[in-house]
Amino acid sequence: MNIKQEIERLRSEINYHNYRYYTLDSPEISDFDYDTLLTKLYQLESEYPEYFDSNSPTQRVGAPPLDKFNQIKHSVAMLSLKNGYSRSDILDFVKSAEDTLQEKITEYVVEPKIDGLAVELVYENNIFIRGSTRGDGNIGEDVTLNLKTIKSIPLTLDSSYNLKRFEVRGEVFISKSQFLKINMERKENGEQLFANPRNCAAGSLRQLDSSQTAKRKLDIFFYGFGIAQGLSIAEHSQFIEILRNLKFKVNPLIKKVDNLDQIFQYYQHIQSTRDSLPYDIDGIVIKVNNFNQQKILGETSRTPRWAIAWKFPEIEKSTKLLDVVVQVGRTGVLTPVAILDPVNIGGATVTRATLHNFDEVKLKDIKIGDTVFVKRAGDVIPEVISPDYTKRNGDEREITVPDKCPICNGAILKEAGEVNYRCISNLSCPAQIKGKISHFVSKNCMDIEGMGEKIVELFVDLNLINDAADIYYLKHSQISTLEGFGEKSANNIITNIENSKKQPLWRLINALGIRGVGEELSKLLAKKFKHLDQLITSTPSEIEDAIYKKNRQSRGGNQIIMENIKAFFKEPHNLNVIEKLRSACVNFEERELTENKASKPLAGKTFILTGTLANYKREEAKNLIEKLGGKVSTSVSSATDYIVVGENPGSKLDKAKKLNVEILSEKDFEQLIEIQTPDFK
Ligand code: IVH
């Protein structure tokens, strides 16, 4: 083999491995072996400059900077696409196309709509000679050198298709991860950040210094053509196949479908996988497959009538960020919210958008006064994506973390490893009270039956309660006079509240809603400290001792919980609520758990309930029996001890009579309970 042949062999071998790696994403050799081949080629090319070839794989690292880009006229205009946003838009598109064609369309090709920038590459006699941006559709910029740095672009083509002139089109993009990496580096260097991957790709492709482009690692998917002289094909799907054969990178999600239903399914499928794709897409493109039909349908001055983009219902707009307010959610999380110069996004006026959290604000370097990109996706809360760094004039102001809860002035805390700041004054912070009180009364806490979420909300809205302790100051008359309540239900609630005062200490601790302290830890803390006051005044190491067993695995986790507990009992609002609980005589002490026989007088007894009871709902009676150790069954048998009979009893009563089961009226039932439990009211 002579030198020339050796050089050509190396070039084609490297091209092959480029194709495996960059186009198919399936390399065959190690990076080391690849580098060895490349080094060898560099060596030979520098020793024998007479064999220079501008399409050699060594020429992909960029060239000396240009002064400006030359303009290039596209021989066939690069059109844009009409946008649709809904099923009915797509129906209209199909209907109008079928009207024109006077026949049904039976084949479409559907493709992801890559969110990058369109380019055209020209190959003459299978050699890449020029590449350009779309520009205004007619005239673009010559970015040949920059395109050459994209390793998945073939610089020479297999000659079997006899392509004399091939103008192939595709979308240049940058992967999401590469975009983040570039922005991170730029941030470190104090350079302006790119707002999104598309801007990053555009900025990278339009570099006068192509060696800079080479570093950005751009990529491309091909999907169309201007002129394909020498190709005789009848369908877009065949064209896509030929692109693959010619080793152009083609999106793997491109698919041929037959009807509208399949188009709808494809749209849904692509939308649901969108976030997991390594690159940005902003919709799907639907193309009529048959070239004859395409020709008949033709085009308007800007867009073809044989294709449409179905965009995802998400539109990004830019507007001014006027101010930032801090919202406090039901769980105490502080969320910075941007107040925006009103902007219409997808038909809705957006005036506020979430900034997610303060870490994100810092990472993205968002400032008051910035022009920001705002996204609204369907029903989701609008969000600020990033500033448009190019619009800065130096008057922008930092967004600062407040040092107190903006709602209640309580202390705020950010746990290690957490992104959110939280208000820890959670027993009385107005932003949190509904959620916190609902937690306080819930089954695993103070277990106050009859105080469901709706009722808690109502009481808070009516200002009857403003913190968890206020429950114990509710008066019968305040409830019984409310719409939808009566004597009886007010009685029930008041009784249940009263009874909850005797709940064991662990339930009270759990009810306080200290972050990270659930049922299990509450039990450990109650056992160790025996009195709430002991817990309040405990040292971190005592707390650590108490919960060590549970959280043996994670010392870091313990640290956070200890800090949460200490911070909680330092907060004056919380201490105030605790004092109110004390004054209401809520039990603060750990007593021996009364699981003994005396507290379970109905142990071993089986009850049947039939008919409507006047004073109890079925569920209430059942709970009462179970609390006292009894069981409630649904079918009468010889094992039944009592049948409690209300209004309009069912057939169970007859059966019970036959089996000689003891029959209790509602009154008998109450007496039975009272006898068994002297402190029952
Ligand atoms: S076809 C005449 N296919 O979307 C057909 N375009 O909004 C024109 N795009 O300018 C293009 N993915 O930059 C086509 N699979 C795809 C595409 C795609 C992204 C871009 C392209 C075009 C723009 C139109």
XYZ file of C-alpha atoms and ligand atoms in Angstrom:
705
model
C 0.000 0.000 0.000
C 1.429 3.371 -0.931
C 1.196 6.454 1.285
C -1.825 7.899 -0.511
C -3.720 4.642 -0.100
C -2.708 4.412 3.530
C -3.990 7.936 4.164
C -7.273 7.162 2.431
C -7.663 3.926 4.326
C -7.165 5.755 7.602
C -9.658 8.452 6.621
C -12.331 5.957 5.736
C -11.713 3.935 8.877
C -12.002 7.053 11.048
C -15.111 8.156 9.164
C -16.635 4.784 9.879
C -15.905 5.080 13.594
C -17.237 8.645 13.626
C -20.431 7.270 12.148
C -20.650 4.500 14.750
C -20.036 6.918 17.569
C -21.794 10.155 16.564
C -24.617 8.983 14.300
C -25.502 5.545 15.605
C -24.411 6.191 19.165
C -22.859 2.731 19.172
C -19.045 2.845 19.045
C -17.026 -0.227 18.143
C -13.615 0.800 19.392
C -12.245 2.470 22.486
C -11.502 6.197 22.627
C -7.847 5.271 22.892
C -7.855 3.225 19.692
C -9.762 5.983 17.931
C -7.215 8.580 19.041
C -4.385 6.358 17.840
C -5.901 6.228 14.353
C -6.426 9.969 14.316
C -2.880 10.713 15.477
C -1.514 8.465 12.771
C -3.523 10.318 10.143
C -2.395 13.710 11.460
C 1.199 12.549 11.209
C 0.911 11.321 7.630
C -1.022 14.374 6.500
C 1.597 16.719 7.902
C 4.437 14.689 6.365
C 2.725 14.545 2.988
C 0.868 17.830 2.535
C 0.329 17.033 -1.138
C -2.480 14.696 -0.074
C -4.392 17.393 1.803
C -8.177 17.047 1.630
C -10.532 19.567 3.192
C -12.949 16.725 3.907
C -10.482 14.682 5.858
C -11.674 13.861 9.396
C -8.701 15.874 10.658
C -10.379 18.986 9.285
C -13.267 18.886 11.770
C -11.619 20.833 14.539
C -12.313 24.222 13.037
C -10.413 26.634 10.866
C -8.933 30.123 11.307
C -11.615 32.704 12.156
C -13.546 34.452 9.393
C -14.187 38.220 9.208
C -17.787 37.664 8.301
C -20.076 34.998 6.910
C -20.719 34.954 3.184
C -24.302 34.985 2.065
C -25.699 31.998 0.269
C -28.841 31.870 -1.809
C -30.823 28.661 -1.435
C -31.730 27.255 -4.816
C -35.067 26.131 -3.382
C -36.530 28.361 -0.671
C -36.371 26.916 2.847
C -39.949 27.103 4.006
C -41.285 27.285 7.480
C -44.185 25.270 8.904
C -47.717 26.244 9.748
C -48.408 25.728 13.447
C -51.334 23.860 14.953
C -52.060 23.673 18.681
C -54.989 21.285 19.019
C -56.650 18.218 17.593
C -59.108 20.404 15.794
C -56.269 22.323 14.112
C -54.932 19.015 12.836
C -58.404 17.900 11.735
C -58.741 21.147 9.791
C -55.361 20.614 8.174
C -56.266 17.092 7.062
C -59.730 18.077 5.931
C -58.513 20.942 3.817
C -55.762 18.798 2.272
C -58.213 16.011 1.478
C -60.621 18.546 -0.015
C -57.908 19.741 -2.350
C -56.803 16.236 -3.235
C -60.361 14.959 -3.579
C -59.245 11.760 -1.921
C -58.387 10.390 1.457
C -54.819 10.646 2.658
C -53.739 7.197 3.761
C -50.130 7.771 4.731
C -48.327 10.343 6.803
C -44.882 10.564 8.269
C -44.764 11.954 11.791
C -41.579 13.337 13.289
C -40.496 15.086 16.458
C -40.095 18.810 15.910
C -36.529 19.484 16.956
C -36.070 22.819 18.678
C -32.916 23.980 16.963
C -32.117 25.820 13.776
C -32.563 24.725 10.193
C -29.585 24.348 7.904
C -28.950 23.172 4.372
C -25.946 21.134 3.300
C -24.974 20.840 -0.333
C -23.202 17.753 -1.647
C -21.857 17.692 -5.169
C -20.796 14.351 -6.558
C -21.070 12.967 -3.035
C -18.773 15.519 -1.470
C -19.879 18.077 1.093
C -19.142 21.438 -0.440
C -21.190 24.019 1.407
C -23.571 24.486 4.265
C -25.740 27.411 5.252
C -28.274 28.598 7.784
C -31.897 29.087 6.789
C -31.623 32.870 7.123
C -34.745 34.490 5.756
C -35.615 31.346 3.837
C -34.043 32.565 0.596
C -30.631 33.734 1.718
C -28.650 32.291 4.575
C -25.140 32.465 5.944
C -22.286 30.236 4.888
C -21.444 28.145 7.938
C -19.604 25.371 6.097
C -16.607 25.336 8.413
C -18.785 25.272 11.479
C -20.927 22.434 10.136
C -17.835 20.407 9.430
C -17.118 20.331 13.143
C -20.329 18.357 13.723
C -18.998 14.861 13.769
C -22.220 13.143 12.764
C -22.264 14.994 9.439
C -20.792 12.817 6.677
C -18.266 14.752 4.628
C -18.437 12.312 1.758
C -21.301 10.093 0.679
C -21.583 6.581 -0.581
C -21.731 6.912 -4.374
C -24.289 4.170 -5.017
C -27.217 6.621 -5.228
C -25.610 8.518 -8.046
C -26.476 11.832 -6.420
C -25.191 14.597 -8.617
C -26.358 17.425 -6.446
C -27.921 16.864 -3.096
C -29.247 19.678 -0.942
C -30.097 18.028 2.319
C -31.777 19.809 5.205
C -31.884 19.264 8.888
C -31.968 20.795 12.310
C -28.812 21.665 14.233
C -29.272 21.326 17.980
C -27.348 20.917 21.188
C -28.137 18.300 23.802
C -29.669 19.469 27.075
C -26.679 18.168 29.027
C -24.147 19.856 26.763
C -26.105 23.108 27.088
C -25.977 22.910 30.892
C -22.277 22.134 30.792
C -21.539 25.105 28.564
C -23.605 27.427 30.735
C -21.878 26.183 33.861
C -18.473 26.941 32.357
C -19.667 30.342 31.196
C -20.949 31.138 34.643
C -17.583 30.255 36.146
C -15.880 32.536 33.652
C -18.329 35.345 34.289
C -19.617 35.110 30.711
C -23.168 35.736 29.637
C -25.320 32.605 29.888
C -27.436 31.152 27.076
C -31.152 31.277 27.754
C -31.926 27.834 26.344
C -30.402 25.043 24.237
C -31.713 26.560 21.002
C -29.994 29.893 21.629
C -26.878 28.031 22.629
C -26.940 25.996 19.394
C -27.563 29.108 17.289
C -24.808 31.043 19.034
C -22.431 28.142 18.588
C -23.179 27.617 14.907
C -22.829 31.292 14.101
C -19.285 31.566 15.419
C -16.808 33.202 13.065
C -14.170 31.094 14.757
C -15.114 27.519 13.888
C -12.623 26.120 16.379
C -14.990 27.527 19.029
C -17.928 25.772 17.371
C -15.965 22.537 17.495
C -15.805 22.758 21.284
C -19.553 23.094 21.637
C -20.331 19.602 20.351
C -23.332 20.471 18.205
C -25.418 17.749 16.634
C -27.939 17.467 13.819
C -30.985 15.506 12.648
C -31.803 15.453 8.935
C -35.399 15.477 7.644
C -35.708 17.083 4.217
C -34.172 18.258 0.999
C -34.148 21.081 -1.522
C -32.780 19.370 -4.607
C -32.013 15.660 -4.785
C -30.782 15.348 -8.311
C -30.459 11.721 -9.269
C -32.849 10.318 -6.695
C -36.051 8.833 -7.972
C -38.397 8.226 -5.108
C -42.112 8.711 -4.567
C -42.466 9.052 -0.818
C -41.036 10.942 2.118
C -40.619 7.702 4.058
C -38.401 6.361 1.275
C -36.367 9.532 1.463
C -35.892 9.052 5.204
C -34.687 5.513 4.523
C -32.186 6.770 1.972
C -30.921 9.365 4.462
C -30.228 6.516 6.860
C -28.473 4.512 4.171
C -26.339 7.506 3.308
C -25.332 7.615 6.974
C -27.069 10.868 7.762
C -28.298 11.085 11.328
C -32.071 10.656 11.341
C -34.282 10.905 14.382
C -35.167 7.391 15.577
C -38.704 8.446 16.526
C -39.749 9.249 12.953
C -42.630 6.997 11.987
C -45.071 6.274 9.187
C -48.744 6.306 10.213
C -52.041 5.767 8.370
C -54.690 7.902 9.965
C -55.673 10.670 12.332
C -56.035 8.361 15.307
C -52.458 7.236 14.951
C -51.337 10.847 14.587
C -53.117 11.683 17.845
C -51.526 8.686 19.558
C -48.090 9.652 18.284
C -48.535 13.199 19.542
C -49.473 11.927 22.969
C -46.623 9.454 23.051
C -44.014 12.022 22.018
C -45.375 14.558 24.482
C -45.098 12.065 27.318
C -41.528 11.064 26.476
C -40.445 14.611 25.763
C -38.722 15.273 29.077
C -36.712 12.091 28.891
C -35.268 12.928 25.474
C -31.694 14.240 25.588
C -32.585 17.200 23.323
C -35.385 19.781 23.214
C -38.408 19.326 20.999
C -41.358 21.670 20.787
C -43.956 19.550 19.019
C -44.370 17.051 16.218
C -44.326 17.564 12.457
C -46.937 15.808 10.334
C -46.052 15.333 6.668
C -48.139 13.880 3.847
C -46.046 10.927 2.737
C -46.814 10.767 -0.961
C -44.755 13.197 -3.084
C -47.448 13.364 -5.750
C -49.954 14.496 -3.181
C -47.377 16.929 -1.785
C -46.986 18.391 -5.250
C -50.717 18.817 -5.758
C -51.104 20.446 -2.366
C -48.242 22.836 -3.073
C -47.318 25.655 -0.782
C -48.102 29.193 0.198
C -45.327 31.761 0.062
C -44.059 30.712 3.475
C -45.326 27.257 4.311
C -46.141 23.995 2.561
C -49.753 22.768 2.521
C -48.600 19.173 2.868
C -47.100 19.535 6.331
C -48.002 21.060 9.663
C -46.287 21.422 13.028
C -48.426 20.384 15.994
C -46.823 22.353 18.757
C -46.985 21.341 22.379
C -49.261 23.645 24.357
C -46.401 25.465 25.837
C -45.279 28.799 24.777
C -42.391 30.801 25.951
C -42.552 34.554 25.890
C -40.248 37.164 27.240
C -41.318 39.990 29.489
C -39.992 42.180 32.263
C -39.621 40.880 35.796
C -40.921 43.831 37.819
C -40.709 42.500 41.349
C -40.527 39.377 43.467
C -42.912 38.442 46.252
C -42.508 35.452 48.531
C -45.413 33.059 48.944
C -45.763 30.648 51.836
C -47.408 27.346 51.004
C -49.479 25.043 53.175
C -46.411 23.195 54.315
C -44.490 26.357 55.120
C -42.354 26.324 51.990
C -41.288 29.793 50.870
C -41.600 30.231 47.116
C -40.308 33.287 45.296
C -42.889 34.460 42.770
C -42.125 36.841 39.930
C -44.429 39.786 39.319
C -44.339 40.315 35.581
C -45.173 42.964 33.124
C -48.432 41.353 31.885
C -47.809 39.171 28.860
C -50.163 37.095 26.746
C -49.020 33.499 26.532
C -51.123 31.087 24.530
C -54.258 33.137 25.037
C -53.895 33.838 28.757
C -52.520 36.954 30.375
C -49.728 36.061 32.713
C -48.813 38.474 35.494
C -47.132 36.133 37.963
C -44.828 33.176 37.503
C -43.043 30.905 39.893
C -39.292 31.141 40.372
C -39.414 27.726 42.123
C -36.899 28.350 44.890
C -34.023 30.593 45.890
C -31.354 28.083 44.819
C -32.751 28.195 41.319
C -32.819 32.000 41.366
C -29.156 31.986 42.302
C -28.141 29.316 39.822
C -29.849 31.059 36.939
C -28.737 34.453 38.168
C -32.234 35.949 37.873
C -32.598 39.588 38.917
C -35.370 42.110 39.380
C -35.505 44.267 36.266
C -34.408 41.389 34.015
C -36.163 40.564 30.806
C -37.098 36.934 31.410
C -38.410 34.023 29.384
C -41.677 32.801 30.829
C -43.230 29.449 30.046
C -46.811 28.383 30.431
C -47.639 24.737 29.787
C -51.320 23.862 29.792
C -52.780 24.277 33.246
C -49.438 24.254 34.956
C -48.401 27.370 36.879
C -46.378 29.681 34.637
C -42.675 29.592 35.373
C -39.699 31.824 34.749
C -37.258 29.836 32.649
C -34.289 32.168 32.611
C -33.272 35.763 32.068
C -32.469 37.058 28.631
C -28.953 37.989 29.635
C -28.459 40.000 26.464
C -31.031 42.544 27.628
C -29.232 43.594 30.800
C -28.338 47.234 31.322
C -26.796 47.079 34.780
C -29.834 48.428 36.657
C -30.989 44.958 37.669
C -31.273 44.179 41.388
C -30.468 40.996 43.308
C -33.327 38.866 44.607
C -32.774 38.300 48.314
C -33.987 35.602 50.679
C -36.180 37.124 53.403
C -34.933 36.609 56.960
C -38.432 36.080 58.393
C -41.610 34.441 57.163
C -43.317 37.181 55.136
C -46.715 36.032 56.371
C -46.264 35.619 60.121
C -42.792 37.018 60.774
C -41.822 33.642 62.189
C -38.372 32.136 61.827
C -37.407 30.388 58.624
C -35.061 27.466 58.175
C -33.363 25.710 55.280
C -32.296 22.162 55.942
C -28.957 20.933 54.685
C -29.422 19.365 51.289
C -32.888 20.897 50.854
C -33.666 23.529 48.288
C -36.542 25.127 50.160
C -36.678 27.578 52.988
C -39.564 26.913 55.336
C -41.434 28.897 57.913
C -41.183 26.848 61.075
C -43.790 28.817 62.968
C -46.138 26.229 61.689
C -48.727 26.065 64.425
C -49.969 29.549 63.790
C -48.627 30.842 60.473
C -51.780 31.829 58.585
C -50.413 30.363 55.378
C -50.136 26.976 56.980
C -52.825 26.767 59.593
C -55.408 24.867 57.591
C -52.931 22.157 56.677
C -51.376 22.086 60.107
C -54.658 21.972 61.985
C -55.897 19.192 59.708
C -52.745 17.320 60.609
C -53.201 18.118 64.316
C -56.683 16.561 64.423
C -55.912 13.634 62.094
C -56.164 9.983 62.950
C -52.534 9.418 63.944
C -52.388 12.629 65.932
C -55.085 13.954 68.270
C -57.657 11.842 66.425
C -60.576 14.242 66.716
C -63.387 12.666 64.816
C -65.778 14.929 62.996
C -63.112 17.547 62.278
C -62.393 16.721 58.656
C -60.431 18.947 56.326
C -63.557 20.739 55.108
C -64.633 21.595 58.623
C -61.161 22.799 59.570
C -61.182 25.045 56.516
C -64.598 26.381 57.402
C -63.644 27.123 60.995
C -60.466 28.889 59.886
C -62.308 30.888 57.240
C -64.890 31.923 59.827
C -62.079 32.930 62.143
C -63.298 30.511 64.813
C -59.798 29.062 65.029
C -56.479 30.634 64.124
C -54.144 27.994 65.414
C -54.305 24.369 66.519
C -54.869 25.227 70.198
C -57.952 27.314 69.405
C -59.788 24.053 68.812
C -59.901 23.583 72.577
C -61.592 26.938 73.062
C -64.418 26.301 70.607
C -67.841 26.656 72.162
C -70.840 24.503 71.489
C -72.912 27.519 70.519
C -70.347 28.655 67.967
C -70.772 25.385 66.105
C -74.425 24.546 66.579
C -75.499 27.859 65.059
C -73.538 27.297 61.847
C -75.380 26.331 58.720
C -75.364 22.571 58.261
C -74.674 21.925 61.950
C -77.097 21.235 64.743
C -77.161 20.444 68.423
C -76.150 16.911 67.870
C -73.253 17.381 65.518
C -71.966 20.259 67.649
C -72.218 17.942 70.640
C -70.270 15.295 68.867
C -67.472 17.595 67.836
C -67.177 19.189 71.259
C -67.176 15.756 72.917
C -64.519 14.451 70.586
C -62.387 17.532 71.147
C -62.771 17.166 74.877
C -61.834 13.486 74.730
C -58.740 14.226 72.681
C -57.252 16.152 75.601
C -56.475 12.799 77.170
C -54.555 11.482 74.199
C -51.137 10.052 75.018
C -48.125 12.329 74.757
C -46.779 10.771 71.532
C -49.928 11.808 69.715
C -49.494 15.386 70.853
C -45.859 15.401 69.703
C -46.868 13.946 66.366
C -49.668 16.504 66.139
C -47.242 19.421 66.466
C -46.068 18.643 62.954
C -42.354 19.147 63.504
C -40.684 18.415 60.213
C -39.213 14.929 60.131
C -40.947 13.899 63.351
C -43.637 11.357 62.532
C -45.450 8.734 64.534
C -42.474 6.515 65.209
C -40.138 9.268 66.361
C -42.924 10.820 68.424
C -43.284 7.555 70.313
C -39.542 7.397 70.969
C -39.479 11.009 72.149
C -42.506 10.522 74.419
C -40.951 7.437 75.922
C -37.672 9.165 76.583
C -38.860 12.566 77.843
C -42.155 11.603 79.524
C -43.368 15.217 79.517
C -43.615 17.785 76.750
C -41.743 20.323 78.874
C -38.829 17.896 79.136
C -38.704 17.649 75.393
C -38.878 21.424 75.035
C -35.908 21.928 77.332
C -33.940 18.892 76.178
C -30.410 19.124 74.814
C -29.552 17.994 71.301
C -27.629 15.049 72.629
C -30.612 13.867 74.670
C -32.748 14.034 71.554
C -30.100 12.190 69.643
C -30.136 9.510 72.358
C -33.874 9.138 72.079
C -34.024 8.779 68.338
C -30.700 7.058 67.825
C -32.270 3.649 67.635
C -34.630 4.597 64.873
C -32.168 6.495 62.784
C -29.052 4.538 63.503
C -28.226 4.428 59.830
C -28.166 8.090 59.257
C -26.335 10.438 61.580
C -26.871 13.280 59.112
C -30.615 12.668 59.209
C -30.551 12.847 63.005
C -28.690 16.115 62.887
C -31.378 17.676 60.728
C -34.184 16.368 62.911
C -32.464 17.623 66.060
C -32.133 21.049 64.515
C -35.773 20.992 63.467
C -36.910 20.091 66.973
C -34.767 22.742 68.632
C -35.795 25.403 66.116
C -39.452 24.478 66.538
C -39.407 24.948 70.306
C -37.460 28.172 70.030
C -40.072 29.799 67.857
C -42.236 32.097 70.067
C -45.385 31.526 67.999
C -45.129 27.798 68.583
C -44.474 28.242 72.322
C -47.520 30.447 72.535
C -49.681 27.710 71.010
C -48.196 25.189 73.408
C -49.097 27.403 76.375
C -52.656 27.643 75.077
C -52.778 23.848 74.873
C -51.526 23.657 78.459
C -54.175 26.078 79.687
C -56.822 23.992 77.973
C -55.569 21.016 80.020
C -54.340 18.997 77.067
C -52.312 16.094 78.378
C -48.564 16.772 78.256
C -47.536 13.673 80.161
C -46.590 10.184 79.216
C -48.765 7.765 81.160
C -48.581 4.018 81.103
C -50.421 3.014 77.981
C -53.860 1.934 79.137
C -54.053 -1.156 77.042
C -55.165 -3.167 80.088
C -58.415 -4.952 80.500
C -60.145 -2.166 82.390
C -59.943 0.131 79.385
C -61.173 -2.592 77.050
C -64.412 -3.639 78.717
C -65.922 -4.967 75.515
C -62.943 -7.174 74.704
C -64.110 -10.437 73.144
C -67.641 -9.180 72.486
C -69.064 -9.185 68.983
C -71.731 -6.673 67.975
C -74.117 -6.360 65.087
C -75.571 -2.971 64.172
C -78.906 -2.789 62.393
C -81.259 0.072 61.556
C -80.572 3.778 62.006
C -79.339 4.984 65.375
C -80.487 8.418 66.512
C -77.305 9.609 68.199
C -74.575 7.848 66.282
C -73.624 7.367 62.740
C -72.905 3.739 61.946
C -69.190 4.517 61.751
C -69.196 6.346 65.099
C -70.870 3.453 66.899
C -68.441 1.049 65.325
C -65.436 3.119 66.408
C -66.791 3.399 69.913
C -67.208 -0.354 70.223
C -63.780 -0.972 68.800
C -62.196 1.580 71.100
C -63.606 -0.372 74.016
C -62.173 -3.600 72.659
C -65.267 -5.015 70.972
C -65.713 -6.183 67.429
C -68.408 -5.238 64.933
C -69.460 -7.888 62.489
C -71.794 -7.650 59.521
C -73.469 -11.026 59.711
C -75.329 -12.560 62.600
C -74.072 -15.896 63.841
C -73.975 -17.911 67.015
C -70.817 -15.981 67.868
C -72.729 -12.703 68.025
C -73.094 -11.325 71.563
C -75.254 -8.249 71.007
C -77.366 -6.776 68.291
C -77.894 -3.010 68.576
C -81.194 -2.081 66.999
C -82.047 1.324 65.610
C -84.984 2.629 63.548
C -86.123 0.348 60.711
C -83.996 -2.678 61.507
C -83.266 -5.169 58.733
C -83.509 -8.931 58.511
C -80.549 -9.274 60.830
C -82.882 -8.696 63.751
C -85.025 -11.706 62.787
C -81.985 -13.881 62.504
C -80.644 -12.610 65.827
C -83.958 -13.449 67.510
C -83.765 -16.966 66.148
C -80.235 -17.362 67.483
C -81.149 -15.874 70.854
C -78.712 -13.013 70.566
C -79.126 -10.325 73.211
C -81.007 -7.391 71.696
C -80.026 -3.838 72.673
C -81.985 -0.686 71.965
C -79.921 2.434 71.430
C -80.568 3.364 75.033
C -79.507 -0.088 76.255
C -76.372 0.282 74.205
C -75.538 3.642 75.780
C -76.149 2.217 79.203
C -73.921 -0.730 78.493
C -71.140 1.616 77.496
C -71.678 3.918 80.466
C -71.664 1.049 82.903
C -68.497 -0.290 81.416
C -66.774 3.081 81.236
C -67.584 5.307 84.180
C -65.842 8.315 82.659
C -67.789 8.019 79.432
C -69.954 11.018 78.807
S -39.762 20.155 7.865
C -41.151 22.570 4.459
N -39.242 18.608 9.933
O -39.233 23.657 12.334
C -40.788 21.765 5.636
N -38.889 20.945 10.155
O -41.272 25.772 12.260
C -39.996 22.516 6.578
N -38.044 21.609 12.347
O -37.879 25.616 9.770
C -39.299 21.819 7.610
N -37.938 19.613 13.212
O -36.285 24.454 11.425
C -39.263 19.863 9.444
N -38.803 17.123 11.667
C -38.814 18.384 11.188
C -38.413 19.491 11.958
C -38.473 20.759 11.407
C -37.720 20.897 13.414
C -37.961 23.093 12.278
C -37.328 23.621 11.008
C -38.390 24.485 10.391
C -39.217 24.839 11.570
C -40.607 25.254 11.180
